Amino acid sequence: MNRINVGIIGVSGYTGLELAKMLISHPVFTLTYCANTEGETTLSELHPSLLGVTDLRVDKVDLKRAKELCELVFLALPHKTAMQTAKGLLEKGVKVVDLSADYRLNQENYEAFYCEHEDLDNLAHAIYSIPELHGNAAKGAKLIANPGCHVTASLMALAPFLEHIDVTSPIFIDSKTGVSGAGKSPSSTVHYVSVNDNINCYNIIKHRHATEIEQHASVLCNDEVKVTFVPSLVPMTRGMLACVYATLKSDCDPMELMRAFYENKPFVRVRNTPPHTKMTSGTNFADVYAARHGNALVAMCAIDNLMRGASSQALANANIMMGLDETLGIPKISYVP
């Protein structure tokens, strides 16, 4: 099989590092271009864990050079910067997998929570993809909008039950995340003394990922879905556990529904007991579980927020985009203990 040259723009952060680690050993993709805002360094200088693994140069962002070296580029950039970069790459014929929020929402929802959208033409054809929920929608795409971590975990817990719950009744989502979800830049809220021995909720109800959950859950079930979303920051480096609480409208066995919905999905494990985040650490696995109490449903999903919630899901989508096996180059063995 012919090799496919790919690049990463925004390689400095945690998700950029995870992408680089997977692409270095990918059986088809060849990492030929890495860039950040400064350049003039190497991957092993930027990420010391890669010393002795790769000395690939890290350039200052140059879309012309990216075009010369790559057929596909992953963007691990902040919102707004991502859309500006994606637009330039797409104009040059380079495929894009965007890990930011810039192409995940329709214009109205995006501009309500982020900023004015500057690339409406590409927004119209961006493919939003969680492979288990959207199948091969990414195949042949030019632009993939990679879903967010809270949204991935929440939708994967919720999706098997959308036909069986009363969407007019309240749906509550409690999603707990590790500190790496806040990114690499330091701030007072993720300082060691703020996080250690502590747990706190943030942006409750008004969190912008609630709108992403609502928009895409509504598309999946062809009905309006509203959620009350409460995210929490917990004192661990990586991992995410989303718990969904809803009201059933039909008699069903939640675990049977889970197993049937995710049958033959290589990166979903239906657990017989509530999942632990540690079991998914460093992998693309989503571990799911559900139970009921009368007509009350509890469904949950554990993922690695940096992997399934960002980088490994982006790679799975890129594999599908390029007509490859979804599982190529993606880790399956968790960081345990």
Coordinates of C-alpha atoms in Angstrom, one line a residue:
M1 CA 0.0 0.0 0.0
N2 CA 1.3 3.5 -0.9
R3 CA 2.3 5.7 2.0
I4 CA 0.3 8.8 2.7
N5 CA 2.2 11.9 3.9
V6 CA 0.5 13.8 6.7
G7 CA 1.3 16.7 9.0
I8 CA 0.3 18.3 12.3
I9 CA -0.2 22.0 12.8
G10 CA -0.3 22.8 16.5
V11 CA 2.0 20.1 17.6
S12 CA 3.1 21.8 20.8
G13 CA 0.1 20.8 23.0
Y14 CA -1.1 17.5 24.6
T15 CA -3.3 16.5 21.6
G16 CA -0.5 17.3 19.2
L17 CA 1.9 15.1 21.1
E18 CA -0.6 12.2 21.1
L19 CA -1.1 12.5 17.4
A20 CA 2.7 12.5 16.8
K21 CA 3.1 9.4 19.0
M22 CA 0.6 7.5 16.9
L23 CA 1.6 8.8 13.5
I24 CA 5.3 8.0 14.0
S25 CA 4.5 4.3 13.9
H26 CA 1.4 4.3 11.7
P27 CA 1.5 1.6 9.0
V28 CA 0.3 3.9 6.2
F29 CA 0.6 7.5 7.2
T30 CA 4.0 9.1 7.3
L31 CA 4.5 12.1 9.5
T32 CA 6.4 14.5 7.2
Y33 CA 5.5 18.0 8.6
C34 CA 5.0 19.5 12.0
A35 CA 4.5 23.1 12.8
N36 CA 3.6 25.6 15.6
T37 CA 3.6 29.3 15.9
E38 CA 7.4 29.6 16.6
G39 CA 9.1 26.8 14.7
E40 CA 12.9 26.4 14.8
T41 CA 12.9 23.3 17.0
T42 CA 12.4 19.6 16.7
L43 CA 9.8 17.2 18.1
S44 CA 12.2 15.8 20.6
E45 CA 13.1 19.2 21.9
L46 CA 9.5 20.2 22.1
H47 CA 8.4 16.9 23.7
P48 CA 11.4 15.4 25.6
S49 CA 9.6 12.1 25.8
L50 CA 10.3 11.6 22.1
L51 CA 14.1 11.9 22.5
G52 CA 15.7 8.9 20.7
V53 CA 12.4 8.3 18.8
T54 CA 12.3 11.2 16.3
D55 CA 14.2 14.4 15.5
L56 CA 11.6 15.6 13.0
R57 CA 11.8 19.3 12.5
V58 CA 9.1 21.6 13.8
D59 CA 8.6 24.6 11.5
K60 CA 6.7 27.9 11.9
V61 CA 3.3 27.4 10.2
D62 CA 3.7 27.7 6.4
L63 CA 0.7 26.5 4.4
K64 CA 2.7 26.4 1.2
R65 CA 5.2 24.0 2.7
A66 CA 2.4 22.0 4.2
K67 CA 0.9 21.6 0.8
E68 CA 4.3 20.5 -0.7
L69 CA 4.8 17.8 2.0
C70 CA 1.3 16.6 2.9
E71 CA -1.9 15.2 1.5
L72 CA -3.6 15.5 4.9
V73 CA -3.1 17.8 7.9
F74 CA -4.4 17.5 11.4
L75 CA -5.1 20.8 13.1
A76 CA -4.6 20.9 16.9
L77 CA -5.2 24.6 17.2
P78 CA -7.5 26.9 19.2
H79 CA -10.9 27.9 17.7
K80 CA -10.8 30.8 15.2
T81 CA -7.1 30.1 14.4
A82 CA -8.1 26.6 13.2
M83 CA -10.7 27.9 10.7
Q84 CA -8.3 30.4 9.3
T85 CA -5.7 27.7 8.8
A86 CA -8.2 25.1 7.5
K87 CA -9.5 27.5 4.9
G88 CA -6.0 28.1 3.5
L89 CA -5.2 24.4 3.4
L90 CA -8.4 23.4 1.7
E91 CA -7.9 26.0 -0.9
K92 CA -4.6 24.3 -1.7
G93 CA -6.2 20.9 -2.0
V94 CA -5.0 19.5 1.4
K95 CA -7.4 17.5 3.4
V96 CA -8.0 18.5 7.0
V97 CA -9.0 16.9 10.2
D98 CA -9.8 19.7 12.7
L99 CA -9.7 19.0 16.4
S100 CA -11.0 22.5 17.3
A101 CA -14.7 23.5 17.7
D102 CA -14.7 25.6 14.5
Y103 CA -16.6 23.2 12.3
R104 CA -18.6 21.2 14.9
L105 CA -21.7 23.5 15.1
N106 CA -24.0 25.2 12.7
Q107 CA -23.4 29.0 12.3
E108 CA -26.0 30.1 14.8
N109 CA -24.8 27.8 17.6
Y110 CA -21.2 28.5 16.9
E111 CA -21.5 32.3 16.9
A112 CA -23.6 32.2 20.1
F113 CA -20.7 30.6 22.0
Y114 CA -17.4 31.4 20.2
C115 CA -17.0 34.1 17.6
E116 CA -18.1 35.2 14.2
H117 CA -17.5 32.3 11.8
E118 CA -15.1 33.2 9.0
D119 CA -15.4 30.1 6.8
L120 CA -19.1 29.4 6.1
D121 CA -18.4 27.7 2.8
N122 CA -16.4 25.0 4.4
L123 CA -18.6 24.8 7.4
A124 CA -21.4 23.7 5.1
H125 CA -19.6 20.6 4.0
A126 CA -17.6 19.7 7.1
I127 CA -18.3 16.1 8.3
Y128 CA -18.9 15.6 12.0
S129 CA -17.9 12.1 12.9
I130 CA -18.0 9.7 15.8
P131 CA -17.5 6.5 13.8
E132 CA -19.8 4.4 15.9
L133 CA -22.6 6.9 15.5
H134 CA -22.0 8.2 12.0
G135 CA -20.7 5.2 10.3
N136 CA -18.4 5.9 7.3
A137 CA -19.6 9.5 6.9
A138 CA -16.0 10.6 6.9
K139 CA -15.0 8.4 3.9
G140 CA -13.8 10.7 1.1
A141 CA -14.4 13.9 3.0
K142 CA -12.2 16.9 2.6
L143 CA -12.8 18.3 6.1
I144 CA -13.6 16.5 9.3
A145 CA -14.9 18.2 12.4
N146 CA -13.6 16.0 15.2
P147 CA -16.0 16.0 18.1
G148 CA -15.1 17.3 21.6
C149 CA -14.3 15.1 24.5
H150 CA -17.3 15.8 26.7
V151 CA -19.6 15.5 23.7
T152 CA -18.1 12.2 22.6
A153 CA -18.5 10.5 26.0
S154 CA -22.0 12.0 26.5
L155 CA -23.3 11.1 23.1
M156 CA -21.9 7.5 23.3
A157 CA -23.7 7.0 26.6
L158 CA -26.9 8.6 25.3
A159 CA -27.2 7.5 21.7
P160 CA -28.3 3.8 22.2
F161 CA -31.3 5.1 24.1
L162 CA -32.6 8.0 22.0
E163 CA -35.5 6.0 20.7
H164 CA -36.4 4.7 24.2
I165 CA -36.3 7.8 26.3
D166 CA -38.8 10.7 26.8
V167 CA -36.9 13.6 25.2
T168 CA -39.6 16.0 26.6
S169 CA -38.5 15.1 30.2
P170 CA -35.3 16.4 31.7
I171 CA -32.0 14.8 30.5
F172 CA -29.1 15.4 32.9
I173 CA -25.4 14.8 32.1
D174 CA -22.7 14.8 34.7
S175 CA -19.3 14.7 33.0
K176 CA -16.0 14.5 35.0
T177 CA -12.7 15.3 33.3
G178 CA -9.0 15.1 34.0
V179 CA -6.9 18.3 34.1
S180 CA -5.3 17.7 30.7
G181 CA -8.6 18.7 29.2
A182 CA -7.8 22.3 30.0
G183 CA -4.8 22.2 27.7
K184 CA -1.1 22.8 28.2
S185 CA -1.2 26.6 29.0
P186 CA -1.0 27.3 32.7
S187 CA -3.8 29.1 34.6
S188 CA -4.9 29.6 38.2
T189 CA -7.8 27.1 37.8
V190 CA -5.4 24.2 36.9
H191 CA -2.6 25.1 39.2
Y192 CA -1.5 22.1 41.4
V193 CA -2.8 23.7 44.6
S194 CA -6.2 24.4 43.0
V195 CA -6.7 20.9 41.6
N196 CA -5.0 18.6 44.2
D197 CA -7.4 17.1 46.7
N198 CA -10.3 19.0 45.1
I199 CA -13.2 18.6 42.7
N200 CA -15.3 21.4 41.3
C201 CA -18.0 22.0 38.8
Y202 CA -17.5 24.7 36.1
N203 CA -19.7 26.5 33.6
I204 CA -22.7 24.5 34.8
I205 CA -25.7 24.5 32.5
K206 CA -24.3 27.2 30.2
H207 CA -21.2 25.2 29.0
R208 CA -20.8 25.5 25.3
H209 CA -20.4 21.8 24.8
A210 CA -24.1 21.4 25.9
T211 CA -25.1 23.0 22.7
E212 CA -22.9 20.6 20.7
I213 CA -24.5 17.6 22.5
E214 CA -28.0 19.0 21.8
Q215 CA -27.4 19.7 18.2
H216 CA -25.9 16.3 17.3
A217 CA -28.2 14.3 19.5
S218 CA -31.2 16.0 17.8
V219 CA -29.8 15.0 14.4
L220 CA -29.3 11.4 15.5
C221 CA -32.9 10.9 16.7
N222 CA -34.6 13.4 14.3
D223 CA -36.2 15.2 17.3
E224 CA -35.3 18.1 19.6
V225 CA -33.1 17.0 22.5
K226 CA -32.3 19.4 25.4
V227 CA -29.9 18.5 28.1
T228 CA -28.7 20.0 31.4
F229 CA -25.0 19.6 31.3
V230 CA -22.7 19.8 34.4
P231 CA -19.0 19.3 33.9
S232 CA -16.5 18.7 36.8
L233 CA -12.8 19.0 37.0
V234 CA -11.3 16.1 39.0
P235 CA -7.7 15.7 40.3
M236 CA -6.3 13.3 37.7
T237 CA -4.2 13.9 34.6
R238 CA -6.3 12.2 32.0
G239 CA -9.7 10.5 31.7
M240 CA -13.4 11.3 31.4
L241 CA -16.6 9.7 32.8
A242 CA -19.9 11.0 31.5
C243 CA -23.1 9.9 33.3
V244 CA -26.4 10.5 31.6
Y245 CA -29.7 10.5 33.5
A246 CA -33.0 10.2 31.5
T247 CA -36.6 8.9 31.7
L248 CA -37.5 5.8 29.8
K249 CA -40.7 5.7 27.8
S250 CA -40.7 2.0 27.0
D251 CA -39.9 -1.2 28.8
C252 CA -36.3 -2.3 27.9
D253 CA -33.2 -3.9 29.1
P254 CA -30.5 -1.2 29.0
M255 CA -27.6 -3.5 28.7
E256 CA -29.2 -5.5 25.9
L257 CA -29.7 -2.2 24.0
M258 CA -26.1 -1.2 24.6
R259 CA -24.8 -4.6 23.4
A260 CA -27.0 -4.5 20.3
F261 CA -26.2 -0.9 19.4
Y262 CA -22.4 -1.4 19.7
E263 CA -22.2 -4.9 18.3
N264 CA -19.0 -5.3 16.2
K265 CA -17.7 -1.9 17.0
P266 CA -14.0 -2.4 17.6
F267 CA -13.5 0.5 20.0
V268 CA -16.5 0.1 22.2
R269 CA -16.5 -2.2 25.2
V270 CA -19.8 -2.9 26.9
R271 CA -18.9 -3.5 30.6
N272 CA -20.9 -5.6 33.0
T273 CA -20.1 -3.1 35.8
P274 CA -19.6 0.7 35.8
P275 CA -16.5 1.6 33.8
H276 CA -13.3 3.0 35.2
T277 CA -11.4 5.8 33.4
K278 CA -8.1 4.1 34.0
M279 CA -9.1 1.1 31.9
T280 CA -9.3 3.4 28.8
S281 CA -6.2 5.5 29.5
G282 CA -4.0 5.8 26.5
T283 CA -6.4 4.1 24.1
N284 CA -9.3 4.9 21.8
F285 CA -11.7 2.6 23.7
A286 CA -15.1 3.9 25.0
D287 CA -16.2 1.7 27.9
V288 CA -20.0 1.9 28.4
Y289 CA -22.6 0.7 30.9
A290 CA -26.2 1.3 31.7
A291 CA -28.8 0.4 34.3
R292 CA -32.4 1.4 35.1
H293 CA -34.4 2.0 38.3
G294 CA -38.1 1.8 37.2
N295 CA -38.3 4.3 34.3
A296 CA -35.1 6.1 35.4
L297 CA -32.1 5.4 33.1
V298 CA -28.5 5.8 34.0
A299 CA -26.0 5.4 31.1
M300 CA -22.3 6.0 31.3
C301 CA -19.2 6.2 29.2
A302 CA -15.5 6.3 30.2
I303 CA -12.9 7.5 27.7
D304 CA -9.4 9.0 27.6
N305 CA -10.1 12.7 27.0
L306 CA -6.9 13.2 25.1
M307 CA -7.3 10.1 23.0
R308 CA -10.9 9.1 22.2
G309 CA -11.8 12.6 23.2
A310 CA -9.4 14.1 20.7
S311 CA -6.3 12.6 19.0
S312 CA -7.1 8.9 18.5
Q313 CA -10.6 9.6 17.4
A314 CA -9.1 12.1 14.9
L315 CA -6.8 9.4 13.6
A316 CA -9.7 6.9 13.3
N317 CA -11.6 9.5 11.3
A318 CA -8.5 10.1 9.1
N319 CA -8.2 6.4 8.5
I320 CA -11.9 6.3 7.3
M321 CA -11.4 9.5 5.3
M322 CA -8.6 8.0 3.3
G323 CA -10.3 4.6 2.8
L324 CA -8.2 2.7 5.4
D325 CA -9.2 0.3 8.2
E326 CA -10.5 2.5 11.0
T327 CA -8.2 0.7 13.6
L328 CA -4.9 1.3 11.9
G329 CA -2.2 2.7 14.2
I330 CA -4.5 3.2 17.2
P331 CA -3.5 2.0 20.6
K332 CA -5.6 -0.6 22.4
I333 CA -3.6 -1.3 25.5
S334 CA -4.3 1.0 28.4
Y335 CA -1.8 2.7 30.8
V336 CA -2.3 0.5 33.8
P337 CA -1.5 0.7 36.6

